[in-house]
Short mmCIF file of C-alpha atoms and ligand atoms in Angstrom, two decimals:
data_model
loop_
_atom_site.label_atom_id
_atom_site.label_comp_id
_atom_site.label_asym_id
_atom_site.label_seq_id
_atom_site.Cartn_x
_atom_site.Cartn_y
_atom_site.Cartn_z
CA UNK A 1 31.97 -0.27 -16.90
CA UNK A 2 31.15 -1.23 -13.50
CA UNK A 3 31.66 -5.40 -13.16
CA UNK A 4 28.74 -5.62 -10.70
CA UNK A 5 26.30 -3.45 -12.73
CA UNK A 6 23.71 -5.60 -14.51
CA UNK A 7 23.45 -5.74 -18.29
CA UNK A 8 21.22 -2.90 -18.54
CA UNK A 9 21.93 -1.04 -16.87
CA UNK A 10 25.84 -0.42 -17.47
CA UNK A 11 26.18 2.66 -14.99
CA UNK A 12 24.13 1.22 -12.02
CA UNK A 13 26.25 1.29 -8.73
CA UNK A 14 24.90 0.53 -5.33
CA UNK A 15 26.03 4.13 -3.53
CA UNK A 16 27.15 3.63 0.02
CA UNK A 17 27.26 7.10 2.27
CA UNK A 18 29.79 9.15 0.94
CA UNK A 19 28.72 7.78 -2.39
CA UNK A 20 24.96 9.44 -2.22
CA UNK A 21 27.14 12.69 -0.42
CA UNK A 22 28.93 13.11 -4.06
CA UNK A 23 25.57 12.51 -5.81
CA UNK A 24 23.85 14.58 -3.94
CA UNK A 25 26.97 17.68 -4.29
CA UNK A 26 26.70 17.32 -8.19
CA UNK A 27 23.17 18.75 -8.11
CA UNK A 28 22.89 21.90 -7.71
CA UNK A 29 19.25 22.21 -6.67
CA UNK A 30 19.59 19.25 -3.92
CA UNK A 31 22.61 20.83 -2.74
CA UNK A 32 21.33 24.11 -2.19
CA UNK A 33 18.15 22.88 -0.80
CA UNK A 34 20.36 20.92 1.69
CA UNK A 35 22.51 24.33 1.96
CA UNK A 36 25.91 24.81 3.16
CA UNK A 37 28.93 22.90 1.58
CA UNK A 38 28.98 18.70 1.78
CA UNK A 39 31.60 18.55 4.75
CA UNK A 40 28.17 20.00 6.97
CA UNK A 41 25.90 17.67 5.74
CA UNK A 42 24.76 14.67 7.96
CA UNK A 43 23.49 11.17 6.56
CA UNK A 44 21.81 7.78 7.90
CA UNK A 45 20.70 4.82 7.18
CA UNK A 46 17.05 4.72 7.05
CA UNK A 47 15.89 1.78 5.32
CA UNK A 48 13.10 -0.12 6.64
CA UNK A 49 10.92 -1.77 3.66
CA UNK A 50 12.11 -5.06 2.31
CA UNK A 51 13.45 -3.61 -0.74
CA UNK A 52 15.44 -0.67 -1.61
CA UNK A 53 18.12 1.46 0.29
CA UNK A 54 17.07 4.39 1.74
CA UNK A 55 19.17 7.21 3.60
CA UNK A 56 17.96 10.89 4.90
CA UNK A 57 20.48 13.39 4.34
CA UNK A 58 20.53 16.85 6.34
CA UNK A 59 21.87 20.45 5.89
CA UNK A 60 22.13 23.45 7.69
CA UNK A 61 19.42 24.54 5.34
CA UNK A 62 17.04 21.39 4.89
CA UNK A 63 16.72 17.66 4.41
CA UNK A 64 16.56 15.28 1.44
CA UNK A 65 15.12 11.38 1.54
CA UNK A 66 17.26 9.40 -0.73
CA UNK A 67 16.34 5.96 -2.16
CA UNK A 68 18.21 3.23 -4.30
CA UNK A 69 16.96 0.56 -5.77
CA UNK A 70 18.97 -2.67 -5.68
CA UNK A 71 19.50 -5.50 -8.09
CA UNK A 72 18.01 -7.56 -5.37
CA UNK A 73 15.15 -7.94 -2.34
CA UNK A 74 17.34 -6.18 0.68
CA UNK A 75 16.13 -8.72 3.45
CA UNK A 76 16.92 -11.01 0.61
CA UNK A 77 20.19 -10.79 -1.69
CA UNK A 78 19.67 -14.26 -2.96
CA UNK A 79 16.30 -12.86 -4.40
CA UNK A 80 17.77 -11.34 -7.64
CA UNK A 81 15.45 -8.31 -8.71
CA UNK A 82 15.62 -5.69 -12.30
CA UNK A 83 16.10 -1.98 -10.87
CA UNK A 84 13.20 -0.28 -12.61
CA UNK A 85 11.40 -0.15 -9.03
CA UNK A 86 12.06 3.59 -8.17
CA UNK A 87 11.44 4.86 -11.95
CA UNK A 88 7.90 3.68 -11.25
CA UNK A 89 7.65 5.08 -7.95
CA UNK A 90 9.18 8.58 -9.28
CA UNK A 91 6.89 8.23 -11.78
CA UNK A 92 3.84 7.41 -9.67
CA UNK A 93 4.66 10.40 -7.26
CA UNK A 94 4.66 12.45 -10.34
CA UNK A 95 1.07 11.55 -11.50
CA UNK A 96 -0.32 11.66 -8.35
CA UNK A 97 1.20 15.03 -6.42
CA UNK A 98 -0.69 17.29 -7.82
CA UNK A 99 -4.16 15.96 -6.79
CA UNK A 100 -2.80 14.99 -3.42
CA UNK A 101 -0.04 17.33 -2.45
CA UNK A 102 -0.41 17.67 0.97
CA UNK A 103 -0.57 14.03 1.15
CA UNK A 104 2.13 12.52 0.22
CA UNK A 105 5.85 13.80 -0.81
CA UNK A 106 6.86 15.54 -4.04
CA UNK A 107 9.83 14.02 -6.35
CA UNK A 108 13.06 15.95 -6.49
CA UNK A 109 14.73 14.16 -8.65
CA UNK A 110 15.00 10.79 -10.64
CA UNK A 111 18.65 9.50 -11.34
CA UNK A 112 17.74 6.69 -14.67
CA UNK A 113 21.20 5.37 -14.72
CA UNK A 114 21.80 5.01 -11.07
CA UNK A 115 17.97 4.34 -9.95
CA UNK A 116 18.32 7.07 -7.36
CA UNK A 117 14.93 8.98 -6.02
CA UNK A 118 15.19 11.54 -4.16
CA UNK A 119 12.24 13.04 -2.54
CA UNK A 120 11.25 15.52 0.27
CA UNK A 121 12.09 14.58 3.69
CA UNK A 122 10.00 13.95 6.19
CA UNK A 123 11.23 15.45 9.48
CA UNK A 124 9.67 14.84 12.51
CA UNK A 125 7.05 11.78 10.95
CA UNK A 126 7.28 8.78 12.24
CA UNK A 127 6.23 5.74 10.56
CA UNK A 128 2.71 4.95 10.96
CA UNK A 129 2.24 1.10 11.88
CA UNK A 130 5.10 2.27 14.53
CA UNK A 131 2.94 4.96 16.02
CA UNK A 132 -0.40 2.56 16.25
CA UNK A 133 2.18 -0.08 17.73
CA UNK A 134 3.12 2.17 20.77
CA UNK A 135 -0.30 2.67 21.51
CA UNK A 136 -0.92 6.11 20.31
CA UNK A 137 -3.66 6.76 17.46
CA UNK A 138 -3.61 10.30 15.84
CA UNK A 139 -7.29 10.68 14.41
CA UNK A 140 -6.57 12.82 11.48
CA UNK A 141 -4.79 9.91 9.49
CA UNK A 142 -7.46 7.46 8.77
CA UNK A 143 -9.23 10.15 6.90
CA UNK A 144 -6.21 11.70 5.16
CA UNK A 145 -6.03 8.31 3.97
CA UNK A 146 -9.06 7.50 2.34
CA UNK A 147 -9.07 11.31 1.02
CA UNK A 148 -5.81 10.39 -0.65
CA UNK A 149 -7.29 7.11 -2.42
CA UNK A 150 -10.58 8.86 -3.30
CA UNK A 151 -8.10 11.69 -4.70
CA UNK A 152 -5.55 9.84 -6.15
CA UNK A 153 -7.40 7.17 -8.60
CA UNK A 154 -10.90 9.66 -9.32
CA UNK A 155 -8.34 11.44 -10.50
CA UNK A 156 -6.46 8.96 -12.43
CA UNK A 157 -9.28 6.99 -13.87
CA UNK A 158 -11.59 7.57 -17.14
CA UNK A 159 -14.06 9.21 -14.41
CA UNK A 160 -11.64 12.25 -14.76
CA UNK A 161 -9.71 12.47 -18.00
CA UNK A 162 -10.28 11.03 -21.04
CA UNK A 163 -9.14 7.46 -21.67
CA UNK A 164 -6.42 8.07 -24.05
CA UNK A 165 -4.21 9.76 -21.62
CA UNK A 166 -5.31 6.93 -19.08
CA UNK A 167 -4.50 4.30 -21.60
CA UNK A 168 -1.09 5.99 -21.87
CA UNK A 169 -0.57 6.16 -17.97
CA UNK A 170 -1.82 2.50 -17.96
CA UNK A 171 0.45 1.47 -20.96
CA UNK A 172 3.34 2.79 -19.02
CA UNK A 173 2.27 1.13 -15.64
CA UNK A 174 1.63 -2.12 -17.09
CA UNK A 175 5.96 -2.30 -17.62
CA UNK A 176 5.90 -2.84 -13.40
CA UNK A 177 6.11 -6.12 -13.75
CA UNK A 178 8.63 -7.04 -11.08
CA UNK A 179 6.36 -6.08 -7.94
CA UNK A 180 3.00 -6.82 -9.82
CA UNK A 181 4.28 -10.33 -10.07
CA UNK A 182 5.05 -10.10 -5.89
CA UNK A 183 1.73 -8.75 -5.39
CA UNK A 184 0.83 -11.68 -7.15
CA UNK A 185 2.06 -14.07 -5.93
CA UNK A 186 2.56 -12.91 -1.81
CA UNK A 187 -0.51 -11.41 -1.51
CA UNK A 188 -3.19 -13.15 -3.88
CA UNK A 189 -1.54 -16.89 -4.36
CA UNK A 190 0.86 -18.32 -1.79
CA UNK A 191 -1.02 -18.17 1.07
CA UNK A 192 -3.17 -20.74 -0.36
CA UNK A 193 -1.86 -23.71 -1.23
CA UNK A 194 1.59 -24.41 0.09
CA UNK A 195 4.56 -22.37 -1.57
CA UNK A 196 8.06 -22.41 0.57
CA UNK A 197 7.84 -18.80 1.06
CA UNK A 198 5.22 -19.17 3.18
CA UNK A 199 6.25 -19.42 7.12
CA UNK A 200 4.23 -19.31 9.86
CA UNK A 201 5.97 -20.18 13.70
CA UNK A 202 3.18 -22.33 15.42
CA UNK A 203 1.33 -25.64 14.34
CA UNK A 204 -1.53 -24.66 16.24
CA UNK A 205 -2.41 -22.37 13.29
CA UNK A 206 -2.37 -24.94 10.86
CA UNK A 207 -6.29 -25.79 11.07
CA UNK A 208 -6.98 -22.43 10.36
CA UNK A 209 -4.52 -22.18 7.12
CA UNK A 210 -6.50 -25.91 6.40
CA UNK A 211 -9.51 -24.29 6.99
CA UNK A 212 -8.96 -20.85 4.73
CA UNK A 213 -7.44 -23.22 1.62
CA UNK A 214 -10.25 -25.94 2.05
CA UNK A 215 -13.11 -23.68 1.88
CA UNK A 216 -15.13 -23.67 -1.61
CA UNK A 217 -16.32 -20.16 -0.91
CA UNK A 218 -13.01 -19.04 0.19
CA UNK A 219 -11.61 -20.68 -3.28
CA UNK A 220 -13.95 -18.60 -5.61
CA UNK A 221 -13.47 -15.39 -3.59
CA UNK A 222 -9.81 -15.57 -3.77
CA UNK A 223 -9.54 -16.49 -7.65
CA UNK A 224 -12.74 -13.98 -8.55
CA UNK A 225 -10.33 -11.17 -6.31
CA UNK A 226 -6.78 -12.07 -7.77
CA UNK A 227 -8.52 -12.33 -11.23
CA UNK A 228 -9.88 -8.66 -10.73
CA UNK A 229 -6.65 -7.17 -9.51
CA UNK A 230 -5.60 -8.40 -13.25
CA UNK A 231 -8.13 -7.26 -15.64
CA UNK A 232 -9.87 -4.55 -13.82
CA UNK A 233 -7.68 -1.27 -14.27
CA UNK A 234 -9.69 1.14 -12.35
CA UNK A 235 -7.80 3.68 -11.71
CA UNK A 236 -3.76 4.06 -10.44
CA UNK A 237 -2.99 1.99 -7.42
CA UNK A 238 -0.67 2.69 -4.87
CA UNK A 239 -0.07 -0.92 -4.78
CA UNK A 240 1.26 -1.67 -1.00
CA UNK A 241 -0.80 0.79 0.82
CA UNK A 242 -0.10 -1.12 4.67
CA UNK A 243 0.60 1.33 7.27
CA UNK A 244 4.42 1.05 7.03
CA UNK A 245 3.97 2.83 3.77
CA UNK A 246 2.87 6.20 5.62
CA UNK A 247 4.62 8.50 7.70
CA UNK A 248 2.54 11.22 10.19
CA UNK A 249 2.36 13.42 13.10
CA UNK A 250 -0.17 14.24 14.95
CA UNK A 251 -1.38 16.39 12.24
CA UNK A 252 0.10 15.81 9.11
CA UNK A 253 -0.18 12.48 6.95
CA UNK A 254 1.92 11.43 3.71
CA UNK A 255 1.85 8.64 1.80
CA UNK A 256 5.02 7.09 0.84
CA UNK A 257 6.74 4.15 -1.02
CA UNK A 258 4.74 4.21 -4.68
CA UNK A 259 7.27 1.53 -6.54
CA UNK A 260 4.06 -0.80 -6.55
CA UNK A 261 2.10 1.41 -8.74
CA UNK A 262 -0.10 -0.20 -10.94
CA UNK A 263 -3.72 0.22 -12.48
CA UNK A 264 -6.26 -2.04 -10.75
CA UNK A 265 -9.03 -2.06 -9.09
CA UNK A 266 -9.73 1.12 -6.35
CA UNK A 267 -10.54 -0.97 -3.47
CA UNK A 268 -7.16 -3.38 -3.16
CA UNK A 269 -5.61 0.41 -1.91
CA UNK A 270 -8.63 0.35 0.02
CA UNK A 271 -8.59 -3.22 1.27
CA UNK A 272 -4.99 -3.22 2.18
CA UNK A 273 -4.76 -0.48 4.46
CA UNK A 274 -7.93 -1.71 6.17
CA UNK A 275 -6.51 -4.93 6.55
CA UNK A 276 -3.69 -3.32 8.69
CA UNK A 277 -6.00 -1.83 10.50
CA UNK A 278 -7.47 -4.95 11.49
CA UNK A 279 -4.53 -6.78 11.82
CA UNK A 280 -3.51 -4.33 14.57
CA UNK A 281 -6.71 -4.60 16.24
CA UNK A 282 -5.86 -8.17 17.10
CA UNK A 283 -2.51 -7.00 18.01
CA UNK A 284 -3.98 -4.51 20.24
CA UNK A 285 -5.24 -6.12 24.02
CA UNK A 286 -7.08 -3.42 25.49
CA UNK A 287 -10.68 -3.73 25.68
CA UNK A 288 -12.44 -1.06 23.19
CA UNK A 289 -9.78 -2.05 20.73
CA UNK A 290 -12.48 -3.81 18.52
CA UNK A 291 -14.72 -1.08 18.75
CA UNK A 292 -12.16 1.66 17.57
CA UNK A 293 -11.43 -0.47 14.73
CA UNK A 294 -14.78 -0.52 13.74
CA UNK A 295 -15.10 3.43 14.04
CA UNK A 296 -11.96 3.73 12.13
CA UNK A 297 -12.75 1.34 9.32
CA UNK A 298 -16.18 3.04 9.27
CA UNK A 299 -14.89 6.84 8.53
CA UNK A 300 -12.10 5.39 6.39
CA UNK A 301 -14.86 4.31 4.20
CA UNK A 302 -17.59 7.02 4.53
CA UNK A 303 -14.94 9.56 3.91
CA UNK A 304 -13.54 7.98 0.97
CA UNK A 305 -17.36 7.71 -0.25
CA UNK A 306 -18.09 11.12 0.34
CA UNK A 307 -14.90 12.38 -1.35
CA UNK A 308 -14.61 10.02 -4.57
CA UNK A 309 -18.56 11.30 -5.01
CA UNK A 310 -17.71 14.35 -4.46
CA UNK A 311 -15.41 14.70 -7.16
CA UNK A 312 -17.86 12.58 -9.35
CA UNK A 313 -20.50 14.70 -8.83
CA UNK A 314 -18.26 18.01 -9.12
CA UNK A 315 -16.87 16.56 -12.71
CA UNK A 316 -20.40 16.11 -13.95
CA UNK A 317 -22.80 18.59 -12.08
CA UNK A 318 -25.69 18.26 -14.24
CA UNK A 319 -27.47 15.63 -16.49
CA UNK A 320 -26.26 18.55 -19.49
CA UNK A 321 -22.92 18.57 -18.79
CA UNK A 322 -22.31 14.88 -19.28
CA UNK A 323 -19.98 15.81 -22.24
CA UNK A 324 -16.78 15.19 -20.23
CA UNK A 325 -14.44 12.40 -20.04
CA UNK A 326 -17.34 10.52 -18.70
CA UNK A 327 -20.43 10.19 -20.21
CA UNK A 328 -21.36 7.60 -17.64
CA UNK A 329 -23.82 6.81 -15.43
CA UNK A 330 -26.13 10.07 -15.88
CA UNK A 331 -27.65 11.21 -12.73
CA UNK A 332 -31.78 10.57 -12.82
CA UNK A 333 -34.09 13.36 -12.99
CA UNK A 334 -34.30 13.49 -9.05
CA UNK A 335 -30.20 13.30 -8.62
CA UNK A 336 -29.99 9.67 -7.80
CA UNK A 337 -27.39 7.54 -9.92
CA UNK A 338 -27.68 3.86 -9.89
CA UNK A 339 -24.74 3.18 -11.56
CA UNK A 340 -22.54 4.89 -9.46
CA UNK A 341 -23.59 3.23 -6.54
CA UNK A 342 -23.42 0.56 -8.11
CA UNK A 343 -19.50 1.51 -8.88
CA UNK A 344 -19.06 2.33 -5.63
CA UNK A 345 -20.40 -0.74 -4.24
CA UNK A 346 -18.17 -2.92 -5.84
CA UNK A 347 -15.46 -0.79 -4.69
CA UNK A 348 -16.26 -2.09 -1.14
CA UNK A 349 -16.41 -5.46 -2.05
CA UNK A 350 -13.40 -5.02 -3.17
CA UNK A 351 -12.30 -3.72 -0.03
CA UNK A 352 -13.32 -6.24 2.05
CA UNK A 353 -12.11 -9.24 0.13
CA UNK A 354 -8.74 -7.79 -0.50
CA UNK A 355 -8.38 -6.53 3.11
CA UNK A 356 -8.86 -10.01 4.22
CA UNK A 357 -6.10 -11.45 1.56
CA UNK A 358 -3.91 -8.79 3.16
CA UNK A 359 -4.47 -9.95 6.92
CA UNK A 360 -4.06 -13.82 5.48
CA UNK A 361 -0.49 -13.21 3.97
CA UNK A 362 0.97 -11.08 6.76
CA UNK A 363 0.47 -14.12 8.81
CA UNK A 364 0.95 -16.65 6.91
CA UNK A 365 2.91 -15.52 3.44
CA UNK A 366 6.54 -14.52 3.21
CA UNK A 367 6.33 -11.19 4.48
CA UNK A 368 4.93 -10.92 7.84
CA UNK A 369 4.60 -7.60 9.78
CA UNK A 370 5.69 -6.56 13.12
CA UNK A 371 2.42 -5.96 15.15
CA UNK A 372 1.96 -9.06 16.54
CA UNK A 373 5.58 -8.23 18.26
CA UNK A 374 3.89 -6.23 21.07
CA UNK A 375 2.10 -8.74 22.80
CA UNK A 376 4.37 -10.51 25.48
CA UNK A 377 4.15 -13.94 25.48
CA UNK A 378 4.08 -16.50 22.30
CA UNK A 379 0.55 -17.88 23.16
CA UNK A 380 -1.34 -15.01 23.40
CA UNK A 381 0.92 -14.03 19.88
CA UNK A 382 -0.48 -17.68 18.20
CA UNK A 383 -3.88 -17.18 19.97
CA UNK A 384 -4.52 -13.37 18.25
CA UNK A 385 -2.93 -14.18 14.60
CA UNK A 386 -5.62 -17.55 15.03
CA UNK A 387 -8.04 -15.02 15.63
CA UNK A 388 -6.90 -12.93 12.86
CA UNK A 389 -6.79 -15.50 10.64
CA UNK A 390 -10.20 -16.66 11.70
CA UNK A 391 -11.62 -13.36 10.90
CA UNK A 392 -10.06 -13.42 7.34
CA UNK A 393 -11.85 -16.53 6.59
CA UNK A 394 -14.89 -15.32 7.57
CA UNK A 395 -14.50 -12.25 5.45
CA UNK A 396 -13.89 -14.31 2.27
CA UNK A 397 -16.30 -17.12 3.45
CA UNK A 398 -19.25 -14.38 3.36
CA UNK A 399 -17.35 -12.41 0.24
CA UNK A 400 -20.15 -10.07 -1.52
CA UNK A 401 -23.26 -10.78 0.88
CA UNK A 402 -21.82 -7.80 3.62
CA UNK A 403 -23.28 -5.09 2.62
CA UNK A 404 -21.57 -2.49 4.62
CA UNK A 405 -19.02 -2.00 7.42
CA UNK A 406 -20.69 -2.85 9.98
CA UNK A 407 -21.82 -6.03 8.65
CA UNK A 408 -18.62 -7.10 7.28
CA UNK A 409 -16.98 -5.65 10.34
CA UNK A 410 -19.15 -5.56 13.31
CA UNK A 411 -17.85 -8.98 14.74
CA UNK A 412 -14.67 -7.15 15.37
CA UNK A 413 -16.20 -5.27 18.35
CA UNK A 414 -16.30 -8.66 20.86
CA UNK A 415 -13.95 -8.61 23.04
CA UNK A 416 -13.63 -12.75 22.76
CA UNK A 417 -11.97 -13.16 19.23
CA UNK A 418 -11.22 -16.82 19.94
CA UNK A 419 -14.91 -17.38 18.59
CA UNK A 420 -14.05 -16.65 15.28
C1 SR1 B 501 9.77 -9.17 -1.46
S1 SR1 B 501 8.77 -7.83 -1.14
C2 SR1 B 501 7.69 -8.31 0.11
C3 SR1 B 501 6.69 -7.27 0.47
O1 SR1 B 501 7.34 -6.06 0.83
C4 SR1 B 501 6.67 -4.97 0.21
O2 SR1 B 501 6.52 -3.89 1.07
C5 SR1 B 501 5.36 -5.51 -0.24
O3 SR1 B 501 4.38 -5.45 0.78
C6 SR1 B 501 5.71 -6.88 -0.61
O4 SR1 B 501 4.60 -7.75 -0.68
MG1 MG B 502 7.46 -0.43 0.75
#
């Protein structure tokens, strides 16, 4: 029995290098897929999230991604955490792989007693907030993205299957406790009242933060969104969808990082990779930055639209055939159907509100992100996160009267963002 090994798990060691080189040599499948014998295989240190360990491991044959959970936040050891993080995240890239397998990486292997996932590596991907950070935009991703979150709860949600084997999926999700209470509480509470976690490096952002958690319409926005991230189990969440959670090239996108899997409602995926969108377009100082955040939020959206309908329409191609899964929301005589625009709809209010929770508590919550790190000097930095913030407040000032991107968006185009 292993001293440091918590209670329940009684065979749980943290594996340093050589450690994951012996795992990784007692299966036969990894090893061969690596090839060669262990003395030829190559390992670092990848780990860049705030939670687990991660390491990529190379062969003369081919590449693994291995990922431990452990019994604590990583940035944080005082932060005490249960292990069960990568069986939800093995479990979530099992559910969703086959209806996005191009998009995001398949699970090789699940370890239960060491909380080990291994998964494909990605060779040659770099991560994507890095990429937009340097500058350089590859178009394909935005709609890889929203093709993945159209893809990935249709198919998860009563639209598709019938709701006892969602229930079960749901039952099982519902155990992720750990990082549904973090979600919680760093993304959808904190930021609002004040909560020592939250940190923010310049007083002249405190009218803002006075102004976002004084507002009465900012109030019901935020409880009406956190309360529907709790009882509205749409369909299965990715959970932390921000754009350190993807990896691409130029032409190839994946989705990564699923330990916040959860059921809730479709557009928090939606509303938190659009908020790191935005956030980077306050990062960003060149001049048509607003306006390429607009078009990007703009086909993010149509495509997911066009997609998630798509497969809506393709499940249920005639009035007839409503016998499915889901008998809802029958198409009219001429084709048109109400209630699933009325569905979708509240998917992008969704979207919007939780977007701007997203850009609120990367400034001002516990976990802040590293955009804001390209611009040079620490006024301009204070002057575009006031901006940022700004914007948030505006979003959830105005929550459910923007009708579409452009008028929940549009303001992002100006090049003065000190207006906001
Ligand atoms: C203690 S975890 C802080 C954040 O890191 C993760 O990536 C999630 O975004 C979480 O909110
Ligand atoms: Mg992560």
């Amino acid at each position: 029995m292993n001293a440091h090994a918590p209670p329940n798990a009684p065979r749980y060691r943290t594996l340093d290098m050589p450690g994951i080189l012996a795992f990784l040599s007692g299966l036969p499948d990894l090893a061969a897929r690596l090839g060669g014998t262990r003395a030829q295989w190559t390992i670092r240190e990848v780990s860049d999230g705030n939670l687990n360990n991660v390491f990529v491991v190379d062969g003369p044959r081919g590449g693994v991604c291995v990922k431990q959970s452990l019994p604590h936040v990583r940035v944080d050891p005082s932060w005490k955490m249960p292990l069960d993080r990568t069986f939800f995240e093995a479990s979530y890239l099992r559910d969703i792989h086959p209806l996005v397998p191009g998009l995001t990486t398949r699970c090789l292997h699940f370890d239960p007693d060491l909380f080990v996932l291994v998964v494909e590596s990605l060779a040659g991907h770099a991560v994507y907030r890095t990429v937009l950070m340097s500058g350089v935009d590859w178009p394909r991703v935005v709609p890889d993205i929203a093709t993945f979150v159209a893809r990935a709860t249709f198919g998860t949600s009563v639209l598709s299957e019938p709701f006892e084997r969602v229930f079960d999926r749901h039952a099982l999700y519902a155990r992720n406790q750990t990082l549904q209470r973090i979600t919680l509480d760093l993304v959808l509470d904190d930021p609002y009242h004040d909560h020592p976690r939250n940190h923010w490096d310049d007083v002249r952002l405190d009218d803002v933060v006075g102004r976002i958690r004084t507002s009465p319409a900012v109030r019901r926005a935020v409880d009406a969104l956190r309360l529907r991230f709790l009882t509205c189990p749409q369909a299965l969440l990715h959970g932390d969808l921000h754009t350190g959670s993807i990896m691409a090239t130029a032409t190839d996108t994946r989705v990564i990082d699923g330990e916040f899997a959860i059921y809730g409602p479709i557009g928090f995926d939606c509303g938190m990779f659009v908020g790191n969108l935005v956030l980077r377009r306050f990062a960003d100082l060149s001049p048509d930055a607003g306006r390429r955040c607009v078009a990007e939020i703009a086909r993010f959206w149509d495509t997911f639209v066009a997609e998630f309908t798509r497969l809506w329409a393709a499940a249920h191609p005639t009035p007839s055939a409503m016998s499915g899964p889901c008998a809802f929301f029958v198409p009219d005589a001429d084709g048109a159907s109400p209630g699933r625009t009325a569905f979708v709809r509240a998917v992008f209010d969704d979207m919007v509100g939780y977007c701007a929770m997203e850009i609120i508590r990367r400034i001002i919550g516990y976990a802040h992100t590293a955009d804001f790190d390209v611009i040079p000097t620490h006024d301009a930095r204070t002057e575009r996160r006031r901006a940022a913030l700004s914007f948030a407040c505006g979003l959830l000032d105005a929550h459910g009267a923007q009708g579409d991107v452009e008028a929940a968006f549009g303001a992002l185009v100006r090049e003065d963002v000190k207006g906001f």
